[in-house]
Amino acid sequence: MRYLLMTVLSLLLCAARANADDSSLDCGQQFPKVNIDLAEYDETLLRMRERDPLPTNPTDVEWVKKKLKFMEEVDQYMRNFIQNIPIRNGYSDEEKSCFFTLFSPRWSSLDSGNTDVLKALLKTYDWIRISTFGEEADAQAWLIAQHADREPEFQKMVLGRLETLYPQKETNPRNFAYLFDRVAASWNDETRRKPQRFGTQGMCKGLGDWQPIEIEKPEELDTRRASVGLPPFADYKKQIDTLCHLLSKARARHVKLFEMLGINRFNHRSKALRDGLSCLIWHKIDSGCIILRKCFENLFSKPCMNSA
């Protein structure tokens, strides 16, 4: 699921970059709602950075694991924020353009900072090997490399190391597959794009229709995918098609629900209900009391009686 969600987040964030408009750098005064949301992001990130493991000690395996976990947390907070806020708060097209423009430097800063830390770690270690750091740290290091789109040469260097290490079971083979396709896709400079090998990269082209970018020898695709533990391409595409459909419908659903229920973003109880509804939409494949409890934990205090 981690890899599937990363694919969808990539689609959303690439679209966000395309929507950013340099001419709206001073738009915050025109759209105070955007300023309020950006202030929320800045304050939350500042609080999160209080947990940044210090002092720096790259030779200490436990410190490295804590650092990678922290970087994953801030990476995912940032990406979930940029994905959810425009939908959750019912932005107009103009507000979305303003938001993406003003958020872009924050996005670049966080990704660059995480990339710099991983670069420094890879001067001490050839990779965050499973045998030394465990599977979770391996996945977290891959996540940072996967998001280092502004530094394609670094991504290529990491890819070369993963290609050697995954047959040794020192990294998850899916890490190699996703990073190979990410480098081939060259989202930051499409003039350098090459055919992908594992069919993990593409774009939502319409309602419930995800299409991959060019694939190398497509007749051999499922064989290559099986070799790195990926499911058949048809199954993968079906999952992404579903997510594309949900993403296309999400904003309209939010606006309609919020209008029907009279939800006001400046009211604490309304905010808890609004966030719960947002959560349910993003977890549509789940059901039962557990997900209801998770989504509405800020609104209700009684425990669930149903474990379905």
mmCIF file of C-alpha atoms in Angstrom:
data_model
loop_
_atom_site.group_PDB
_atom_site.id
_atom_site.type_symbol
_atom_site.label_atom_id
_atom_site.label_comp_id
_atom_site.label_asym_id
_atom_site.label_seq_id
_atom_site.Cartn_x
_atom_site.Cartn_y
_atom_site.Cartn_z
ATOM 1 C CA MET A 1 0.000 0.000 0.000
ATOM 2 C CA ARG A 2 2.916 2.368 0.735
ATOM 3 C CA TYR A 3 4.052 2.174 -2.913
ATOM 4 C CA LEU A 4 0.523 2.594 -4.264
ATOM 5 C CA LEU A 5 -0.074 5.710 -2.183
ATOM 6 C CA MET A 6 3.281 7.144 -3.237
ATOM 7 C CA THR A 7 2.227 6.785 -6.876
ATOM 8 C CA VAL A 8 -1.011 8.699 -6.291
ATOM 9 C CA LEU A 9 0.714 11.384 -4.223
ATOM 10 C CA SER A 10 3.175 11.853 -7.081
ATOM 11 C CA LEU A 11 0.287 12.466 -9.472
ATOM 12 C CA LEU A 12 -1.220 15.046 -7.164
ATOM 13 C CA LEU A 13 2.021 16.859 -6.475
ATOM 14 C CA CYS A 14 3.075 16.969 -10.113
ATOM 15 C CA ALA A 15 -0.306 18.542 -10.860
ATOM 16 C CA ALA A 16 0.269 20.988 -8.034
ATOM 17 C CA ARG A 17 3.553 22.113 -9.561
ATOM 18 C CA ALA A 18 1.874 22.614 -12.908
ATOM 19 C CA ASN A 19 -0.856 24.723 -11.312
ATOM 20 C CA ALA A 20 1.546 27.023 -9.479
ATOM 21 C CA ASP A 21 1.663 30.523 -10.905
ATOM 22 C CA ASP A 22 4.655 32.777 -10.214
ATOM 23 C CA SER A 23 2.514 35.860 -10.802
ATOM 24 C CA SER A 24 0.497 35.118 -7.644
ATOM 25 C CA LEU A 25 3.345 35.340 -5.136
ATOM 26 C CA ASP A 26 1.552 38.217 -3.386
ATOM 27 C CA CYS A 27 -1.842 36.533 -3.446
ATOM 28 C CA GLY A 28 -1.936 35.775 0.267
ATOM 29 C CA GLN A 29 -3.574 39.115 1.069
ATOM 30 C CA GLN A 30 -6.271 38.431 -1.510
ATOM 31 C CA PHE A 31 -6.998 34.956 -0.124
ATOM 32 C CA PRO A 32 -6.746 35.040 3.692
ATOM 33 C CA LYS A 33 -7.922 31.430 3.948
ATOM 34 C CA VAL A 34 -4.707 30.368 2.190
ATOM 35 C CA ASN A 35 -2.614 32.384 4.636
ATOM 36 C CA ILE A 36 -4.375 30.769 7.589
ATOM 37 C CA ASP A 37 -3.704 27.290 6.209
ATOM 38 C CA LEU A 38 -0.049 28.050 5.474
ATOM 39 C CA ALA A 39 0.375 29.385 9.005
ATOM 40 C CA GLU A 40 -1.091 26.117 10.309
ATOM 41 C CA TYR A 41 1.466 24.182 8.258
ATOM 42 C CA ASP A 42 4.381 26.320 9.445
ATOM 43 C CA GLU A 43 3.377 26.042 13.102
ATOM 44 C CA THR A 44 2.861 22.284 12.922
ATOM 45 C CA LEU A 45 6.176 21.712 11.173
ATOM 46 C CA LEU A 46 7.945 23.858 13.756
ATOM 47 C CA ARG A 47 6.482 21.713 16.544
ATOM 48 C CA MET A 48 7.465 18.547 14.715
ATOM 49 C CA ARG A 49 11.059 19.761 14.396
ATOM 50 C CA GLU A 50 11.301 19.823 18.170
ATOM 51 C CA ARG A 51 11.443 16.007 17.885
ATOM 52 C CA ASP A 52 14.336 16.071 15.408
ATOM 53 C CA PRO A 53 16.925 13.692 16.944
ATOM 54 C CA LEU A 54 19.977 15.662 18.062
ATOM 55 C CA PRO A 55 22.923 15.747 18.280
ATOM 56 C CA THR A 56 23.833 14.427 14.833
ATOM 57 C CA ASN A 57 25.674 11.102 14.989
ATOM 58 C CA PRO A 58 25.676 9.236 11.658
ATOM 59 C CA THR A 59 27.907 6.455 13.018
ATOM 60 C CA ASP A 60 25.226 5.487 15.550
ATOM 61 C CA VAL A 61 22.803 3.015 13.968
ATOM 62 C CA GLU A 62 20.011 3.897 16.412
ATOM 63 C CA TRP A 63 20.392 7.614 15.682
ATOM 64 C CA VAL A 64 20.212 6.921 11.937
ATOM 65 C CA LYS A 65 16.982 4.952 12.407
ATOM 66 C CA LYS A 66 15.441 7.739 14.494
ATOM 67 C CA LYS A 67 16.517 10.360 11.955
ATOM 68 C CA LEU A 68 15.040 8.448 9.031
ATOM 69 C CA LYS A 69 11.786 7.961 10.917
ATOM 70 C CA PHE A 70 11.624 11.685 11.633
ATOM 71 C CA MET A 71 12.309 12.577 7.990
ATOM 72 C CA GLU A 72 9.574 10.220 6.839
ATOM 73 C CA GLU A 73 7.123 11.843 9.270
ATOM 74 C CA VAL A 74 7.767 15.386 8.047
ATOM 75 C CA ASP A 75 7.797 14.221 4.401
ATOM 76 C CA GLN A 76 4.412 12.581 4.787
ATOM 77 C CA TYR A 77 2.955 15.469 6.783
ATOM 78 C CA MET A 78 3.956 17.896 4.038
ATOM 79 C CA ARG A 79 2.627 15.741 1.209
ATOM 80 C CA ASN A 80 -0.634 14.943 2.962
ATOM 81 C CA PHE A 81 -1.084 18.638 3.723
ATOM 82 C CA ILE A 82 -0.684 19.764 0.115
ATOM 83 C CA GLN A 83 -2.917 16.902 -1.045
ATOM 84 C CA ASN A 84 -5.755 17.416 1.419
ATOM 85 C CA ILE A 85 -5.978 21.097 2.309
ATOM 86 C CA PRO A 86 -7.274 22.456 -1.039
ATOM 87 C CA ILE A 87 -9.970 19.758 -1.076
ATOM 88 C CA ARG A 88 -10.759 19.837 2.632
ATOM 89 C CA ASN A 89 -11.232 23.592 2.675
ATOM 90 C CA GLY A 90 -13.060 23.848 -0.651
ATOM 91 C CA TYR A 91 -10.540 26.077 -2.451
ATOM 92 C CA SER A 92 -11.582 27.871 -5.600
ATOM 93 C CA ASP A 93 -9.293 27.526 -8.631
ATOM 94 C CA GLU A 94 -7.747 30.909 -7.798
ATOM 95 C CA GLU A 95 -7.133 29.880 -4.180
ATOM 96 C CA LYS A 96 -5.544 26.626 -5.320
ATOM 97 C CA SER A 97 -3.183 28.488 -7.655
ATOM 98 C CA CYS A 98 -2.240 30.858 -4.839
ATOM 99 C CA PHE A 99 -1.770 27.999 -2.367
ATOM 100 C CA PHE A 100 0.481 25.959 -4.659
ATOM 101 C CA THR A 101 2.574 29.002 -5.518
ATOM 102 C CA LEU A 102 3.103 30.019 -1.895
ATOM 103 C CA PHE A 103 3.652 26.423 -0.793
ATOM 104 C CA SER A 104 6.266 25.613 -3.453
ATOM 105 C CA PRO A 105 9.273 27.082 -1.547
ATOM 106 C CA ARG A 106 8.255 25.139 1.563
ATOM 107 C CA TRP A 107 8.026 21.954 -0.480
ATOM 108 C CA SER A 108 11.434 22.514 -2.086
ATOM 109 C CA SER A 109 13.035 23.346 1.258
ATOM 110 C CA LEU A 110 11.790 20.218 2.997
ATOM 111 C CA ASP A 111 12.716 17.868 0.153
ATOM 112 C CA SER A 112 16.157 19.452 -0.237
ATOM 113 C CA GLY A 113 16.833 19.215 3.487
ATOM 114 C CA ASN A 114 15.891 15.543 3.613
ATOM 115 C CA THR A 115 17.940 14.816 0.493
ATOM 116 C CA ASP A 116 20.994 16.499 2.010
ATOM 117 C CA VAL A 117 20.742 14.333 5.130
ATOM 118 C CA LEU A 118 20.455 11.143 3.054
ATOM 119 C CA LYS A 119 23.429 12.221 0.944
ATOM 120 C CA ALA A 120 25.483 12.663 4.096
ATOM 121 C CA LEU A 121 24.428 9.247 5.413
ATOM 122 C CA LEU A 122 25.418 7.600 2.132
ATOM 123 C CA LYS A 123 28.929 8.914 2.580
ATOM 124 C CA THR A 124 29.152 6.712 5.675
ATOM 125 C CA TYR A 125 27.085 3.772 4.394
ATOM 126 C CA ASP A 126 26.638 2.391 0.891
ATOM 127 C CA TRP A 127 22.935 2.069 1.721
ATOM 128 C CA ILE A 128 20.633 1.742 4.696
ATOM 129 C CA ARG A 129 20.925 -2.021 4.525
ATOM 130 C CA ILE A 130 18.189 -4.253 5.886
ATOM 131 C CA SER A 131 20.725 -6.430 7.697
ATOM 132 C CA THR A 132 22.015 -3.415 9.658
ATOM 133 C CA PHE A 133 19.058 -1.039 9.961
ATOM 134 C CA GLY A 134 15.966 -3.166 9.286
ATOM 135 C CA GLU A 135 13.220 -3.096 6.666
ATOM 136 C CA GLU A 136 11.514 0.033 7.977
ATOM 137 C CA ALA A 137 14.672 2.168 7.743
ATOM 138 C CA ASP A 138 15.374 0.788 4.258
ATOM 139 C CA ALA A 139 11.886 1.876 3.163
ATOM 140 C CA GLN A 140 12.294 5.308 4.752
ATOM 141 C CA ALA A 141 15.607 5.924 2.996
ATOM 142 C CA TRP A 142 14.046 4.849 -0.298
ATOM 143 C CA LEU A 143 11.177 7.292 0.256
ATOM 144 C CA ILE A 144 13.601 10.214 0.602
ATOM 145 C CA ALA A 145 15.485 9.171 -2.543
ATOM 146 C CA GLN A 146 12.214 8.686 -4.430
ATOM 147 C CA HIS A 147 11.252 12.283 -3.629
ATOM 148 C CA ALA A 148 14.627 13.777 -4.608
ATOM 149 C CA ASP A 149 13.330 14.656 -8.087
ATOM 150 C CA ARG A 150 15.268 17.920 -8.170
ATOM 151 C CA GLU A 151 18.533 15.949 -7.955
ATOM 152 C CA PRO A 152 18.312 13.283 -10.678
ATOM 153 C CA GLU A 153 22.029 12.464 -10.550
ATOM 154 C CA PHE A 154 21.701 11.581 -6.878
ATOM 155 C CA GLN A 155 18.683 9.412 -7.681
ATOM 156 C CA LYS A 156 20.698 7.623 -10.359
ATOM 157 C CA MET A 157 23.531 7.006 -7.903
ATOM 158 C CA VAL A 158 21.103 5.499 -5.394
ATOM 159 C CA LEU A 159 19.501 3.426 -8.152
ATOM 160 C CA GLY A 160 22.856 1.917 -9.032
ATOM 161 C CA ARG A 161 23.403 0.864 -5.437
ATOM 162 C CA LEU A 162 19.911 -0.605 -5.088
ATOM 163 C CA GLU A 163 20.386 -2.612 -8.282
ATOM 164 C CA THR A 164 23.368 -4.326 -6.650
ATOM 165 C CA LEU A 165 21.784 -4.743 -3.225
ATOM 166 C CA TYR A 166 18.271 -5.999 -3.919
ATOM 167 C CA PRO A 167 19.443 -9.442 -5.161
ATOM 168 C CA GLN A 168 21.303 -9.689 -1.828
ATOM 169 C CA LYS A 169 18.043 -8.924 0.037
ATOM 170 C CA GLU A 170 19.642 -5.796 1.505
ATOM 171 C CA THR A 171 16.820 -3.616 0.155
ATOM 172 C CA ASN A 172 13.263 -4.348 -0.878
ATOM 173 C CA PRO A 173 13.295 -5.109 -4.626
ATOM 174 C CA ARG A 174 10.243 -2.878 -5.041
ATOM 175 C CA ASN A 175 12.427 0.063 -3.982
ATOM 176 C CA PHE A 176 14.622 -0.565 -7.006
ATOM 177 C CA ALA A 177 11.617 -0.927 -9.324
ATOM 178 C CA TYR A 178 9.890 2.265 -8.234
ATOM 179 C CA LEU A 179 13.079 4.313 -8.260
ATOM 180 C CA PHE A 180 14.045 2.955 -11.689
ATOM 181 C CA ASP A 181 10.721 4.117 -13.112
ATOM 182 C CA ARG A 182 10.903 7.413 -11.234
ATOM 183 C CA VAL A 183 14.298 8.203 -12.751
ATOM 184 C CA ALA A 184 13.042 7.165 -16.184
ATOM 185 C CA ALA A 185 9.933 9.368 -15.828
ATOM 186 C CA SER A 186 12.067 12.432 -14.995
ATOM 187 C CA TRP A 187 9.070 14.364 -13.676
ATOM 188 C CA ASN A 188 11.175 17.456 -13.049
ATOM 189 C CA ASP A 189 12.433 17.596 -16.659
ATOM 190 C CA GLU A 190 10.328 15.631 -19.109
ATOM 191 C CA THR A 191 12.784 16.302 -21.959
ATOM 192 C CA ARG A 192 14.992 13.668 -20.290
ATOM 193 C CA ARG A 193 12.204 11.088 -20.042
ATOM 194 C CA LYS A 194 12.909 7.466 -21.042
ATOM 195 C CA PRO A 195 10.691 4.362 -21.153
ATOM 196 C CA GLN A 196 9.997 2.942 -17.708
ATOM 197 C CA ARG A 197 10.561 -0.717 -16.959
ATOM 198 C CA PHE A 198 7.986 -1.696 -14.318
ATOM 199 C CA GLY A 199 4.920 0.405 -15.191
ATOM 200 C CA THR A 200 4.664 2.278 -11.889
ATOM 201 C CA GLN A 201 4.610 5.853 -13.211
ATOM 202 C CA GLY A 202 1.740 7.547 -15.008
ATOM 203 C CA MET A 203 -1.040 10.107 -14.792
ATOM 204 C CA CYS A 204 -4.790 10.225 -14.249
ATOM 205 C CA LYS A 205 -6.165 11.035 -17.699
ATOM 206 C CA GLY A 206 -9.821 11.094 -16.793
ATOM 207 C CA LEU A 207 -12.398 9.863 -14.323
ATOM 208 C CA GLY A 208 -11.127 6.459 -13.194
ATOM 209 C CA ASP A 209 -8.542 6.261 -15.966
ATOM 210 C CA TRP A 210 -4.853 6.086 -15.045
ATOM 211 C CA GLN A 211 -2.424 5.725 -17.946
ATOM 212 C CA PRO A 212 1.272 4.825 -17.616
ATOM 213 C CA ILE A 213 3.974 6.706 -19.435
ATOM 214 C CA GLU A 214 5.849 4.736 -22.119
ATOM 215 C CA ILE A 215 6.888 1.230 -21.023
ATOM 216 C CA GLU A 216 9.945 -0.622 -22.242
ATOM 217 C CA LYS A 217 9.010 -3.910 -23.995
ATOM 218 C CA PRO A 218 5.438 -3.981 -22.657
ATOM 219 C CA GLU A 219 4.991 -7.623 -23.668
ATOM 220 C CA GLU A 220 7.537 -8.543 -20.933
ATOM 221 C CA LEU A 221 6.118 -6.183 -18.292
ATOM 222 C CA ASP A 222 4.437 -8.695 -15.993
ATOM 223 C CA THR A 223 7.523 -10.927 -16.004
ATOM 224 C CA ARG A 224 9.659 -8.005 -14.886
ATOM 225 C CA ARG A 225 7.109 -6.974 -12.270
ATOM 226 C CA ALA A 226 6.954 -10.495 -10.845
ATOM 227 C CA SER A 227 10.745 -10.560 -10.572
ATOM 228 C CA VAL A 228 10.628 -7.707 -8.017
ATOM 229 C CA GLY A 229 7.488 -8.807 -6.189
ATOM 230 C CA LEU A 230 5.007 -6.503 -7.910
ATOM 231 C CA PRO A 231 1.497 -7.732 -8.816
ATOM 232 C CA PRO A 232 0.362 -8.072 -12.452
ATOM 233 C CA PHE A 233 0.045 -4.725 -14.182
ATOM 234 C CA ALA A 234 -3.689 -5.134 -14.808
ATOM 235 C CA ASP A 235 -4.303 -5.500 -11.063
ATOM 236 C CA TYR A 236 -2.114 -2.489 -10.287
ATOM 237 C CA LYS A 237 -3.841 -0.332 -12.902
ATOM 238 C CA LYS A 238 -7.249 -1.303 -11.559
ATOM 239 C CA GLN A 239 -6.241 -0.055 -8.099
ATOM 240 C CA ILE A 240 -4.871 3.228 -9.479
ATOM 241 C CA ASP A 241 -7.960 3.696 -11.682
ATOM 242 C CA THR A 242 -10.085 3.459 -8.540
ATOM 243 C CA LEU A 243 -7.950 6.032 -6.754
ATOM 244 C CA CYS A 244 -8.078 8.358 -9.760
ATOM 245 C CA HIS A 245 -11.854 8.094 -9.630
ATOM 246 C CA LEU A 246 -11.934 8.902 -5.911
ATOM 247 C CA LEU A 247 -9.569 11.825 -6.322
ATOM 248 C CA SER A 248 -11.664 13.252 -9.144
ATOM 249 C CA LYS A 249 -14.804 13.060 -7.035
ATOM 250 C CA ALA A 250 -13.311 14.066 -3.692
ATOM 251 C CA ARG A 251 -13.586 17.837 -3.976
ATOM 252 C CA ALA A 252 -17.215 17.761 -5.117
ATOM 253 C CA ARG A 253 -18.109 15.357 -2.309
ATOM 254 C CA HIS A 254 -16.452 17.534 0.297
ATOM 255 C CA VAL A 255 -18.177 20.702 -0.853
ATOM 256 C CA LYS A 256 -21.587 19.042 -1.029
ATOM 257 C CA LEU A 257 -21.278 17.378 2.376
ATOM 258 C CA PHE A 258 -19.994 20.513 4.048
ATOM 259 C CA GLU A 259 -22.804 22.639 2.593
ATOM 260 C CA MET A 260 -25.456 20.096 3.628
ATOM 261 C CA LEU A 261 -24.114 19.896 7.185
ATOM 262 C CA GLY A 262 -23.363 23.586 7.570
ATOM 263 C CA ILE A 263 -19.722 22.915 8.384
ATOM 264 C CA ASN A 264 -17.729 26.025 9.251
ATOM 265 C CA ARG A 265 -13.909 25.778 9.216
ATOM 266 C CA PHE A 266 -13.603 28.272 12.087
ATOM 267 C CA ASN A 267 -15.667 26.173 14.501
ATOM 268 C CA HIS A 268 -13.771 23.497 16.495
ATOM 269 C CA ARG A 269 -16.540 20.904 16.406
ATOM 270 C CA SER A 270 -17.177 21.567 12.731
ATOM 271 C CA LYS A 271 -13.455 21.139 12.063
ATOM 272 C CA ALA A 272 -13.464 17.736 13.774
ATOM 273 C CA LEU A 273 -16.498 16.640 11.752
ATOM 274 C CA ARG A 274 -15.039 18.036 8.518
ATOM 275 C CA ASP A 275 -11.743 16.221 9.077
ATOM 276 C CA GLY A 276 -13.618 13.017 9.843
ATOM 277 C CA LEU A 277 -15.579 13.228 6.605
ATOM 278 C CA SER A 278 -12.371 13.907 4.715
ATOM 279 C CA CYS A 279 -10.826 10.856 6.321
ATOM 280 C CA LEU A 280 -13.759 8.630 5.358
ATOM 281 C CA ILE A 281 -13.515 9.693 1.721
ATOM 282 C CA TRP A 282 -9.810 8.885 1.589
ATOM 283 C CA HIS A 283 -10.433 5.497 3.283
ATOM 284 C CA LYS A 284 -13.388 4.503 1.123
ATOM 285 C CA ILE A 285 -12.007 0.988 0.645
ATOM 286 C CA ASP A 286 -12.286 0.407 4.416
ATOM 287 C CA SER A 287 -15.409 -0.027 6.483
ATOM 288 C CA GLY A 288 -16.640 -0.719 9.971
ATOM 289 C CA CYS A 289 -16.199 0.821 13.385
ATOM 290 C CA ILE A 290 -12.401 0.842 13.401
ATOM 291 C CA ILE A 291 -12.138 3.300 10.520
ATOM 292 C CA LEU A 292 -15.045 5.349 11.902
ATOM 293 C CA ARG A 293 -13.251 5.610 15.222
ATOM 294 C CA LYS A 294 -10.015 6.593 13.507
ATOM 295 C CA CYS A 295 -11.689 9.253 11.388
ATOM 296 C CA PHE A 296 -13.811 10.786 14.119
ATOM 297 C CA GLU A 297 -11.513 10.405 17.120
ATOM 298 C CA ASN A 298 -11.491 14.182 17.624
ATOM 299 C CA LEU A 299 -15.289 14.344 17.719
ATOM 300 C CA PHE A 300 -16.404 11.347 19.735
ATOM 301 C CA SER A 301 -14.978 9.828 22.896
ATOM 302 C CA LYS A 302 -17.009 6.617 23.293
ATOM 303 C CA PRO A 303 -15.189 3.421 22.272
ATOM 304 C CA CYS A 304 -16.371 1.325 19.341
ATOM 305 C CA MET A 305 -18.411 -1.741 20.192
ATOM 306 C CA ASN A 306 -17.976 -3.339 16.778
ATOM 307 C CA SER A 307 -14.627 -4.725 15.609
ATOM 308 C CA ALA A 308 -15.661 -5.239 11.988
#
